Coordinates of C-alpha atoms and ligand atoms in Angstrom, one line a residue:
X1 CA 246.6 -102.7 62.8
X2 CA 245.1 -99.5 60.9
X3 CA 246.7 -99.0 57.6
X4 CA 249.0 -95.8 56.6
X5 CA 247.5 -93.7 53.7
X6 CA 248.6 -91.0 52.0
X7 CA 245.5 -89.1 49.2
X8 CA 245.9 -86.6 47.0
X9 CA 242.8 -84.5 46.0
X10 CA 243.5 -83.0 43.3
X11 CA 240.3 -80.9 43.8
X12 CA 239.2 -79.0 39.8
X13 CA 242.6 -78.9 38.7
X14 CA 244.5 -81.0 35.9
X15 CA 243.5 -81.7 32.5
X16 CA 243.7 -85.4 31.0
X17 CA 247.0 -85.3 29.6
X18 CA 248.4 -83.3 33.1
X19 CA 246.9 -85.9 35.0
X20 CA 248.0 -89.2 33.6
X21 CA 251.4 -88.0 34.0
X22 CA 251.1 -87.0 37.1
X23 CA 249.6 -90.7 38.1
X24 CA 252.3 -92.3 36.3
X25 CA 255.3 -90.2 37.4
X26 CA 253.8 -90.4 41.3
X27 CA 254.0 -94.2 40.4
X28 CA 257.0 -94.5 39.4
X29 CA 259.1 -92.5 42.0
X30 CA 257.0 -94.2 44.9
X31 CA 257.4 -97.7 44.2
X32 CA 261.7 -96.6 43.5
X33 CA 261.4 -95.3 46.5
X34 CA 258.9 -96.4 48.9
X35 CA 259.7 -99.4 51.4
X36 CA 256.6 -99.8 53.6
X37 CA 253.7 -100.5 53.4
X38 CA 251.4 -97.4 52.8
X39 CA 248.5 -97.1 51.0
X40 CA 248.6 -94.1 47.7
X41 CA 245.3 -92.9 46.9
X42 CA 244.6 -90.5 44.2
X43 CA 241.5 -88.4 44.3
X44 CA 241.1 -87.2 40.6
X45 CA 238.6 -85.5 39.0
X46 CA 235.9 -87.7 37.9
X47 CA 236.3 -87.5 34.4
X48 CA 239.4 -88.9 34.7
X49 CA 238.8 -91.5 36.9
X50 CA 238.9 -94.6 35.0
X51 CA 241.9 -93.7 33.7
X52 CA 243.7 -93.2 36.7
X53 CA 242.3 -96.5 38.3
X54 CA 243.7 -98.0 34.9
X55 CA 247.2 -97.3 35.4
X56 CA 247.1 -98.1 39.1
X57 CA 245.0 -101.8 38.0
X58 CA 247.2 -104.7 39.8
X59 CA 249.4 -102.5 42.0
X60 CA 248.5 -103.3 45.9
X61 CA 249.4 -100.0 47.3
X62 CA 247.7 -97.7 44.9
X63 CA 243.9 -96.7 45.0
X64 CA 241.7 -94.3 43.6
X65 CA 239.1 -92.2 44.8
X66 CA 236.4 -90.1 44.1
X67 CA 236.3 -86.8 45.5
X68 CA 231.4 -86.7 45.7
X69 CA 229.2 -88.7 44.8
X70 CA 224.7 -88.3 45.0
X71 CA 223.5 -89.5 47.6
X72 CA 220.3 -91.0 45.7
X73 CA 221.0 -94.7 44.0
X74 CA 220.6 -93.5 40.7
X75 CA 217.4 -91.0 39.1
X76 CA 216.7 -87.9 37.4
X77 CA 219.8 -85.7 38.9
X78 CA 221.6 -83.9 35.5
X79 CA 225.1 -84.1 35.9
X80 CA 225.7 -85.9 38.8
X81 CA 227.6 -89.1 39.5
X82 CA 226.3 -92.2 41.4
X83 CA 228.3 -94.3 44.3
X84 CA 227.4 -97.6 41.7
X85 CA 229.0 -96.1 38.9
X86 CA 232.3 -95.0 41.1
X87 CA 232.2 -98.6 41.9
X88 CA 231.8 -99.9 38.4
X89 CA 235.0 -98.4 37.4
X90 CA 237.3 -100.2 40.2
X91 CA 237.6 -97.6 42.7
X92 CA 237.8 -98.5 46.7
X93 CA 237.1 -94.8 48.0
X94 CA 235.0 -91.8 47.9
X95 CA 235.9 -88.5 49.8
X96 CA 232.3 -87.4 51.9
X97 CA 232.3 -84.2 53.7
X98 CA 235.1 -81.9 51.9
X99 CA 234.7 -78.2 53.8
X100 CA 234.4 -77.0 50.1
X101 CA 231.2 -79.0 49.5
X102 CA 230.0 -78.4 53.3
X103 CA 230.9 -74.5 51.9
X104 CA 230.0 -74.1 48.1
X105 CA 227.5 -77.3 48.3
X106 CA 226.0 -76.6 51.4
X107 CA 225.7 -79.8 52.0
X108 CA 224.9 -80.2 56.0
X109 CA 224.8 -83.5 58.5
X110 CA 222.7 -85.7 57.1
X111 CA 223.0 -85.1 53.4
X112 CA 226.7 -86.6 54.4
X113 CA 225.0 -89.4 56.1
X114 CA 223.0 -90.5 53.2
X115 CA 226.3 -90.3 51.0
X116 CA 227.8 -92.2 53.7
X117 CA 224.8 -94.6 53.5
X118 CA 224.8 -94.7 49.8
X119 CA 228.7 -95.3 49.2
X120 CA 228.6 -97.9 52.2
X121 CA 225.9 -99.7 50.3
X122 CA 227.9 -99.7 46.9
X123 CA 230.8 -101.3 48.4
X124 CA 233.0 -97.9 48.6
X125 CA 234.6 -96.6 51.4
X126 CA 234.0 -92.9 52.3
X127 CA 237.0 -90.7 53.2
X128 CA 234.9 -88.9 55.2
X129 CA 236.3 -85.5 55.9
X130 CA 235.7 -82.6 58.9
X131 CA 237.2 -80.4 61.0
X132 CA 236.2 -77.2 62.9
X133 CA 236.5 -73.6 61.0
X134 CA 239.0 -70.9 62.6
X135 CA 236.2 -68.5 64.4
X136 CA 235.3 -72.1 66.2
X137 CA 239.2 -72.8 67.4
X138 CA 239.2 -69.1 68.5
X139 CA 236.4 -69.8 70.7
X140 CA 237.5 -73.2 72.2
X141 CA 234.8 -75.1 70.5
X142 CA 236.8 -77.1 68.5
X143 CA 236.7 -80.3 70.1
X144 CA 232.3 -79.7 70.6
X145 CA 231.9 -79.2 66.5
X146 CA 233.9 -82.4 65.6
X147 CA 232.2 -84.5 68.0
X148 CA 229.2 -83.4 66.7
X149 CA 230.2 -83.5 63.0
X150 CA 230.9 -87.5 63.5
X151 CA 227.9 -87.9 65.6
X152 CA 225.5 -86.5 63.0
X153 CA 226.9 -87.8 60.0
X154 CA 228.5 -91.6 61.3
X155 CA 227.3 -92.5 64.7
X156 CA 224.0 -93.9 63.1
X157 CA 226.3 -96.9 61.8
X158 CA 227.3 -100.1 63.9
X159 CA 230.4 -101.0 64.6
X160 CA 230.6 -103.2 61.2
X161 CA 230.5 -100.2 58.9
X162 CA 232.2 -97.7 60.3
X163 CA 235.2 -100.0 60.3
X164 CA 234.9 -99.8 56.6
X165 CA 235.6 -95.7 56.9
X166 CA 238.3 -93.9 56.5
X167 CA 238.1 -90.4 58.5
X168 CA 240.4 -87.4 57.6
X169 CA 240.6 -84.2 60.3
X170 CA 241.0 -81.1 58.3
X171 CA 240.7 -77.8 60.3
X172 CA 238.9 -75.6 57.7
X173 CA 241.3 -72.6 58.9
X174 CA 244.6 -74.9 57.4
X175 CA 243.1 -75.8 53.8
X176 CA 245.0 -74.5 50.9
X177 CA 245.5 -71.3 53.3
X178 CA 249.6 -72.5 54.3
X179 CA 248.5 -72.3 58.5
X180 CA 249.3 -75.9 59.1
X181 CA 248.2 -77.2 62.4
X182 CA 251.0 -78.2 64.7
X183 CA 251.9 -81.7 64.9
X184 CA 250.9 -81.0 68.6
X185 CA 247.3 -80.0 67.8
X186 CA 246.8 -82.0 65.3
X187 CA 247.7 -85.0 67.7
X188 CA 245.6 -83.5 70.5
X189 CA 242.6 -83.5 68.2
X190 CA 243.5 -87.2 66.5
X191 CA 243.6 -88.7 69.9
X192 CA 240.6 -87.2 70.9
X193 CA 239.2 -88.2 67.7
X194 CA 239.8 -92.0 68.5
X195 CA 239.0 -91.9 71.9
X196 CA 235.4 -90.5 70.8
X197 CA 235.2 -93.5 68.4
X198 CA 236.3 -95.8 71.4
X199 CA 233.5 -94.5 73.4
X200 CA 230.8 -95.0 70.4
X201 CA 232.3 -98.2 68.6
X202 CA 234.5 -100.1 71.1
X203 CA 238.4 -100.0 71.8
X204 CA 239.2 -102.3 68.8
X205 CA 237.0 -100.4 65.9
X206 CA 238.8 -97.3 67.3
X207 CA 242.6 -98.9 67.5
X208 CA 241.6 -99.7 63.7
X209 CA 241.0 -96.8 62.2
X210 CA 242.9 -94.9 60.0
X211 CA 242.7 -90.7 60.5
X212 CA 244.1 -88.8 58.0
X213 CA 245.7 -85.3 58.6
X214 CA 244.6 -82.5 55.9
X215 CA 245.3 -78.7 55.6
X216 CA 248.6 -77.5 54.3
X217 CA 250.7 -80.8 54.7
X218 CA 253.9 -80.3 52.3
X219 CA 256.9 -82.4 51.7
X220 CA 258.7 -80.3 54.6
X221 CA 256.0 -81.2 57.2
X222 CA 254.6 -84.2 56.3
X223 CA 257.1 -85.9 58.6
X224 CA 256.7 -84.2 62.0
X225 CA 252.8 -84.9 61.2
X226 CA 252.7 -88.5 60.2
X227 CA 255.4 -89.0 63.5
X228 CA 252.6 -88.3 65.4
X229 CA 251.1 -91.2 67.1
X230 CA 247.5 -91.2 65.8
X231 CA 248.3 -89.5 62.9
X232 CA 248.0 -92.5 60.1
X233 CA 248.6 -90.3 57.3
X234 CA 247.4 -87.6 55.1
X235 CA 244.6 -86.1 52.8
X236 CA 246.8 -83.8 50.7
X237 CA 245.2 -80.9 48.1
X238 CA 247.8 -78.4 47.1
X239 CA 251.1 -80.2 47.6
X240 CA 249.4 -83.7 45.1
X241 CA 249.7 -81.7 42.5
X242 CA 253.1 -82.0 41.6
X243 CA 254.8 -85.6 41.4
X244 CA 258.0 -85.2 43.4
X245 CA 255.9 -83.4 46.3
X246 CA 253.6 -85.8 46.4
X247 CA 255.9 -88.4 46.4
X248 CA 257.9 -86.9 49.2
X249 CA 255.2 -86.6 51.6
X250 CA 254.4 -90.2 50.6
X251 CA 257.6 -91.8 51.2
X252 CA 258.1 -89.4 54.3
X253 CA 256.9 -92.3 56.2
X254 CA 260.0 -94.4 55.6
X255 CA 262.2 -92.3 57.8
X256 CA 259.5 -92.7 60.9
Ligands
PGA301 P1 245.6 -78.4 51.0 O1 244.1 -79.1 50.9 O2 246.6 -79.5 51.3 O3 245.8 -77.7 49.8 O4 245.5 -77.5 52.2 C1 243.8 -80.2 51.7 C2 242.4 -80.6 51.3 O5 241.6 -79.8 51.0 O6 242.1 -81.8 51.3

């Protein structure tokens, strides 16, 4: 059965010292408090990365992710960071498709699909993330632009590899603005979300995979989301960057 996960993307914000104690505060409450079985992933800045995966080495239910990579192997690109080298340092996950890099980065479908390529091949999985923007809702094309957005930048995959991804819905309109969607339409769009995967990859690849809700999820609503029945957790920016939040929205799932 798909796997509950909670990630916090911490997006450019922390310095080193902020965020080691943040890791190791986050760690502490959540294995106090936490009595199931979910899966804490902590999308740091890369610089930081190693460190993080340090503290969280030999601890089952913590992971860390990266929150890019190049979608080239390796070659003349200043400044930028390789899937390999994500891998080298013993982290499981890479976030692919943030709206901020789809927005700031322009980067468009099939850019994401040779990241997605390029992180499959270097033995991470993608977080890959997408969700419609608010003029898009407005106009009741919502459920078009997702389809469409894992169609161009997954459906190339067989069944094999796209178990190994881990997809998280994040209506542009509900990042980092407060406007969280309802449980209700976030769950309208999750199950319509699996059944599209069902369609493409089979009832059993769709039964197993894990879809993340992002955009304004806090400690007070984290709940009523993750109640939801294909709602299998969060991607969480603003509220991961304070320890007992995140820990609250991790350990809401122990009331569910
Ligand atoms: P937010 O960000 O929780 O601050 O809305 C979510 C995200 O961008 O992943």
């Amino acid at each position: 059965m798909r796997r509950k996960i909670v990630a916090g993307n911490w997006k450019m914000n922390k310095n080193y010292h902020e965020g080691m104690e943040l890791v190791a505060e986050a760690m502490h409450m959540i294995n106090d408090e936490l009595n199931t079985e979910v899966l804490t992933i902590f999308a740091s800045p890369f610089i930081h990365l190693a460190n993080v995966q340090k503290l969280i080495n030999g601890y089952s239910n913590f992971a860390t992710a990266a929150q890019n990579c190049h979608h080239e192997n390796s070659g003349a690109y200043t400044g930028e960071i390789a899937a390999s080298m994500i891998h080298s340092i013993g982290a499981s996950y890479v976030l692919i498709g943030h709206s901020e890099r789809r927005q700031y980065f322009k980067e468009d479908h099939a850019m994401l699909a040779k990241k997605v390529d390029v992180a499959l091949e270097n033995h991470l999985s993608p977080i890959f993330c997408f969700g419609e923007l608010k003029e898009e809702r407005e106009n009741a094309k919502h459920f078009e632009v997702v389809a469409n957005q894992l169609k161009e930048s997954l459906y190339h995959l067989d069944a094999t590899a796209f178990s190994k991804i881990i997809l998280a819905y994040e209506p542009v309109w509900a990042i980092g603005t407060g406007l969280t969607a309802s449980p209700e339409q976030a769950q309208e769009m999750h199950a319509f979300i699996r059944s599209n995967i069902e369609t493409q990859f089979g009832k059993e690849v769709a039964v197993n995979c894990s879809i993340l809700y992002g955009g304004s999820c806090n400690p007070q609503n984290a709940k009523t989301l993750f109640s939801q029945p294909d709602i299998d957790g969060g991607l969480i920016g603003g509220a991961s960057l304070k320890s007992r939040d995140f820990t609250t929205i991790v350990t809401s799932f122990n009331s569910i």
